[in-house]
Coordinates of C-alpha atoms in Angstrom, one line a residue:
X17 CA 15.0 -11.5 -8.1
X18 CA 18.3 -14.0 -7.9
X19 CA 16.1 -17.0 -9.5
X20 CA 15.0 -15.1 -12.6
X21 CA 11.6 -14.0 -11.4
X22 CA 10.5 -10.5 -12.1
X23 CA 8.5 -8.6 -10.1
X24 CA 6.3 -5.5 -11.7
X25 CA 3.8 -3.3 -9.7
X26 CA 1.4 -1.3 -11.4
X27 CA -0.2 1.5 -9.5
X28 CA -2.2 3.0 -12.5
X29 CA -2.0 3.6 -16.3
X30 CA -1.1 7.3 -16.9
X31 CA 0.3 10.6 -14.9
X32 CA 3.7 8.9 -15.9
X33 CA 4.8 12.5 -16.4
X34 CA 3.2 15.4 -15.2
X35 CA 4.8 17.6 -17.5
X36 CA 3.8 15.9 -20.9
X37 CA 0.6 14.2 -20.2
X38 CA 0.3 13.0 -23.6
X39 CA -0.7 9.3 -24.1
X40 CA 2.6 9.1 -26.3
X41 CA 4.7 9.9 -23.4
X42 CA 3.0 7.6 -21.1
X43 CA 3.3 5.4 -23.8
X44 CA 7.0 5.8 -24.0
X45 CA 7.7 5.9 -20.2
X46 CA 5.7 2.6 -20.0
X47 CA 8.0 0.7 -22.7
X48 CA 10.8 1.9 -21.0
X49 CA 10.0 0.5 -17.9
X50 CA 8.1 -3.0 -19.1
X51 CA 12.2 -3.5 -20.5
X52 CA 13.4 -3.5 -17.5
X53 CA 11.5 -6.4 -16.7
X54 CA 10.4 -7.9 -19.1
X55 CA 13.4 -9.2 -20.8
X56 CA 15.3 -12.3 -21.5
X57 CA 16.6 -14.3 -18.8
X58 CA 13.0 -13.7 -16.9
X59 CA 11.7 -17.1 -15.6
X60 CA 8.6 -15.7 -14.3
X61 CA 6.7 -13.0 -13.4
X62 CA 4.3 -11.7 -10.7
X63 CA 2.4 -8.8 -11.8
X64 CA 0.5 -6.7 -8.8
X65 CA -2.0 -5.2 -10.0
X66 CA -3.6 -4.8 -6.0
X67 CA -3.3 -1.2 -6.0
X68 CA -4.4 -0.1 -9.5
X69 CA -6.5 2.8 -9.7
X70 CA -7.2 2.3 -13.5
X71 CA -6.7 4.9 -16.4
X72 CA -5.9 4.3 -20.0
X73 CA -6.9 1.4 -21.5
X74 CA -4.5 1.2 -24.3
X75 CA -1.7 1.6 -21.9
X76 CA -2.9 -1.5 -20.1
X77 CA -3.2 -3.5 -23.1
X78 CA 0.1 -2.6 -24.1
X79 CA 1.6 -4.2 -21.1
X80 CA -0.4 -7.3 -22.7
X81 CA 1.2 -6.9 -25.6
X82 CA 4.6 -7.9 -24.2
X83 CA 3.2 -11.1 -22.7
X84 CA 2.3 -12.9 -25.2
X85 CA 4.0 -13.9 -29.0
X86 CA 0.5 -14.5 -30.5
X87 CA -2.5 -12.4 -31.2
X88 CA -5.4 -12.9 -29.2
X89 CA -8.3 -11.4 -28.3
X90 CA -8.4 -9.4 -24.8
X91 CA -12.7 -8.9 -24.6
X92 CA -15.7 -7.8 -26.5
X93 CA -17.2 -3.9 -26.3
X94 CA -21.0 -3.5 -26.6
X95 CA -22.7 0.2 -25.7
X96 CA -26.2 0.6 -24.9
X97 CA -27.7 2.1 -27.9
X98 CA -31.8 3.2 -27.6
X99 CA -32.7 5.3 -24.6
X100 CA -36.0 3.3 -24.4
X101 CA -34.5 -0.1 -24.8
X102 CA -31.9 -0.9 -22.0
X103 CA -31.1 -4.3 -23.6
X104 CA -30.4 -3.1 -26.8
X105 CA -26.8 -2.9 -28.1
X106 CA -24.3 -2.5 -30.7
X107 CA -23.3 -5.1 -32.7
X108 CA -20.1 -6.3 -30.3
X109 CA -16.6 -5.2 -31.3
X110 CA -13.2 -7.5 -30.8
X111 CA -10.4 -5.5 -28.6
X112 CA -7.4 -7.7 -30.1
X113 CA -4.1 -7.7 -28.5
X114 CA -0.9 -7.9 -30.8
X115 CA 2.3 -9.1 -30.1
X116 CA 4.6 -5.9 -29.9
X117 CA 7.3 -5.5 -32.6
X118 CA 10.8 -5.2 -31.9
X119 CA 10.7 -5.8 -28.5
X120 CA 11.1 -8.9 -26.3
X121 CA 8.0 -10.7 -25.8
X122 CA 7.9 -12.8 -22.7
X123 CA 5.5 -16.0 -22.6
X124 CA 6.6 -18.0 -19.4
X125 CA 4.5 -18.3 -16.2
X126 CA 2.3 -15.2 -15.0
X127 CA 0.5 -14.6 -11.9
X128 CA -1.2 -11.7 -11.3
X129 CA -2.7 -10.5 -8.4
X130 CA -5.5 -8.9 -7.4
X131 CA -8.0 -7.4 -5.0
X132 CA -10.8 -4.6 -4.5
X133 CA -8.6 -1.9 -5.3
X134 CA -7.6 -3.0 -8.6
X135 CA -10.2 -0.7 -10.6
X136 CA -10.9 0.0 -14.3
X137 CA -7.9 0.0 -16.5
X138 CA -6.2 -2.5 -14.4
X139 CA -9.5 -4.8 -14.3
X140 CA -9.1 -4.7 -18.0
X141 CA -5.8 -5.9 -18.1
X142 CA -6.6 -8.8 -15.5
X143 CA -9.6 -9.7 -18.1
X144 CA -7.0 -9.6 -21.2
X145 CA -4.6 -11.4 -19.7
X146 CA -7.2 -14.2 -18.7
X147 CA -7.4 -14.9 -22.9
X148 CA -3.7 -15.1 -23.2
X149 CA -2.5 -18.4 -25.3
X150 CA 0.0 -19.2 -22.6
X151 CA -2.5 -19.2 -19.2
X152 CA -1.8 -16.8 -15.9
X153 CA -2.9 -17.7 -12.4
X154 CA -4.9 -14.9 -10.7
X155 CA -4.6 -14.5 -7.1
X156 CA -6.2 -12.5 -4.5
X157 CA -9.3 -10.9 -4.2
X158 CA -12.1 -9.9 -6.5
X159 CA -11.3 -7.0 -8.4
X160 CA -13.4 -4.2 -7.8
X161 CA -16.2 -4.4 -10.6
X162 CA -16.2 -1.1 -12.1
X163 CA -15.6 -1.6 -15.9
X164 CA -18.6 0.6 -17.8
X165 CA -17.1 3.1 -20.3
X166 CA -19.1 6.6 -19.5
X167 CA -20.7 8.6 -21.7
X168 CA -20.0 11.9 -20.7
X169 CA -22.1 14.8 -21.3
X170 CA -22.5 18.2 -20.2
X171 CA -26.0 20.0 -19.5
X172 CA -27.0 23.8 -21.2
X173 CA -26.4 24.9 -17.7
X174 CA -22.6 23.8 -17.4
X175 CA -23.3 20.9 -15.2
X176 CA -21.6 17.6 -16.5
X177 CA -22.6 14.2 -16.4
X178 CA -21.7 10.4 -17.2
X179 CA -24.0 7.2 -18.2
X180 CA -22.2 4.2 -17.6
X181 CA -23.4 2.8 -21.4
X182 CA -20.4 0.4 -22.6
X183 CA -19.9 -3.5 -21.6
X184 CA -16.9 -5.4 -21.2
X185 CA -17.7 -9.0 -22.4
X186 CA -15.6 -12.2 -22.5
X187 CA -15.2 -13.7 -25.8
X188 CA -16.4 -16.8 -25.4
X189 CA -19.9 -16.5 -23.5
X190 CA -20.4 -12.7 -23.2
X191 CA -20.2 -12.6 -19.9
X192 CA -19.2 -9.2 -17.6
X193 CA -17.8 -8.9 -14.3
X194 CA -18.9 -5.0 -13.8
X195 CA -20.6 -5.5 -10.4
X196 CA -19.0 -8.5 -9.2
X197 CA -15.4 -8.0 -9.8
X198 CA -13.2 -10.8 -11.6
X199 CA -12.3 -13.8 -8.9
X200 CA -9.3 -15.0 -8.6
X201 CA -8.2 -18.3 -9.7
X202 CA -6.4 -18.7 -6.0
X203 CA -8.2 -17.1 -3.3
X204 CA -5.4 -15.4 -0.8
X205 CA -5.1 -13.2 2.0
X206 CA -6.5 -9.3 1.8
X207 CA -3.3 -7.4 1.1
X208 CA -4.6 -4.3 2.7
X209 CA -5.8 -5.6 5.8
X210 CA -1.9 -7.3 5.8
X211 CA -0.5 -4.1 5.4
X212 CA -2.5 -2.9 8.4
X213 CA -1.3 -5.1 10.3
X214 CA 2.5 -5.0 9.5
X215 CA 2.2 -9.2 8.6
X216 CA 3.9 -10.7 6.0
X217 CA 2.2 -10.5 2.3
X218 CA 0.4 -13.8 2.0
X219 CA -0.8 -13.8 -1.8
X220 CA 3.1 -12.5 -2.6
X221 CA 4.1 -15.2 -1.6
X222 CA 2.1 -17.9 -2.5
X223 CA 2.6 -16.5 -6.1
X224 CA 6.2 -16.9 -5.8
X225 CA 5.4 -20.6 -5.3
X226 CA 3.6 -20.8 -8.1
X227 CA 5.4 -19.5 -10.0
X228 CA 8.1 -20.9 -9.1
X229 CA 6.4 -24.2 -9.5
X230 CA 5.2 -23.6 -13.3
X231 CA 8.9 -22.7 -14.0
X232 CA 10.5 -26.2 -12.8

C-alpha cells in the first residue's frame, strides 16, 4: 500500500500448482510469493487468513518463518497412544520455527485476521504466530476449531477411515483450541456476513489502524 503496509491473503496451503503437486514446488511457489511482500521497506502487515481452508502444515510454518529473526517455538504435539486409555499420550514434541536463511525476515507489526473459515493449517499458523518474540494482534472471529491430526486407516474391505488422535498444545500451559477455535485478541465484524451484504470490511480496517498505530 502507499504507507508501507503489506497486505497478504492466504486462501490455503498447497494446490499452488496443479501440475507438480509436490510439497517442493508448493514450497517454492510460496517463497516466491512471501518476497513479494515481505520485503524491506514493509512497515506492516495484515495477514488474512479469513478464508483459509487449511493444508500443509510445513507450508504454513514457513510463512512463520519469515516473520520473525529468532527461533521460537510455534506449539506442542501429543497423540493418543492406548486404545483403552483416552488420556494417555506421548511424551509431547516441540514444533520450532526457525528464522529462514537468506531471505528477508520481517519483524515489525502483524495483525492477522481471522474467523470460522480459517480451518486447519491456517489455525496452526494463527497459533504459531501467537508465540512469536515480536507480538501480532489477532482480529476477527474464532477460528474454526478443527486442529486433530487423523490417523488414517483403511479397513480389509477397502473402506477408509480417520481417528482424530494428535493434539495441538500451547507451550506454556498445554492448552488446545480444537473445539473452540482460537479468539481473537480484537473482536470485529463477521467478514462473510459483510460480504453478503456488499458493506465495507470492518476488521480490514480496523487492522489497518492498528497497524498503523504500532508503526508510529
Amino acid at each position: 500500500m502507499p504507507d508501507g503496509t503489506g497486505y497478504l491473503r492466504i486462501s490455503g496451503f498447497g494446490g499452488y500448482d496443479s501440475n507438480s503437486p509436490t510439497y517442493a514446488r508448493n514450497s517454492a511457489i510460496l517463497d516466491q510469493t512471501l518476497s513479494q511482500v515481505i520485503r524491506p521497506g514493509l512497515r506492516g502487515l495484515v495477514l488474512d487468513l479469513r478464508i483459509n481452508g487449511g493444508g500443509s502444515d510445513a507450508l504454513a510454518l514457513q510463512v512463520a518463518e519469515r516473520l520473525t529473526d529468532r527461533a521460537f517455538v510455534a506449539y506442542v504435539k501429543w497423540a493418543r497412544d492406548d486404545p483403552t486409555g483416552p488420556g494417555r499420550h506421548t511424551r509431547p514434541q516441540p514444533v520450532r520455527v526457525q528464522p529462514t536463511p537468506d531471505r528477508f525476515r520481517y519483524t515489525g507489526p502483524v495483525a492477522v485476521l481471522t474467523g470460522g473459515e480459517t480451518y486447519s493449517a491456517g489455525e496452526t499458523l494463527t497459533q504459531a504466530l501467537i508465540q512469536r518474540p515480536a507480538r501480532i494482534v489477532p482480529i476477527g472471529q474464532n477460528t474454526q476449531g478443527v486442529f486433530l491430526d487423523v490417523l488414517e486407516r483403511i479397513l480389509p474391505n477397502g473402506w477408509a477411515f480417520g481417528l482424530p488422535n494428535e493434539e495441538y498444545l500451547t507451550p506454556s500451559d498445554g492448552k488446545t483450541f480444537d473445539g473452540e477455535g482460537i479468539p481473537p485478541d480484537i473482536r470485529a465484524g463477521n467478514f462473510v456476513q459483510e460480504i453478503a451484504k456488499g458493506t465495507h470490511d470492518s476488521v480490514f480496517a480496523q487492522a489497518l489502524a492498528v497497524i498503523r498505530c504500532q508503526a508510529e
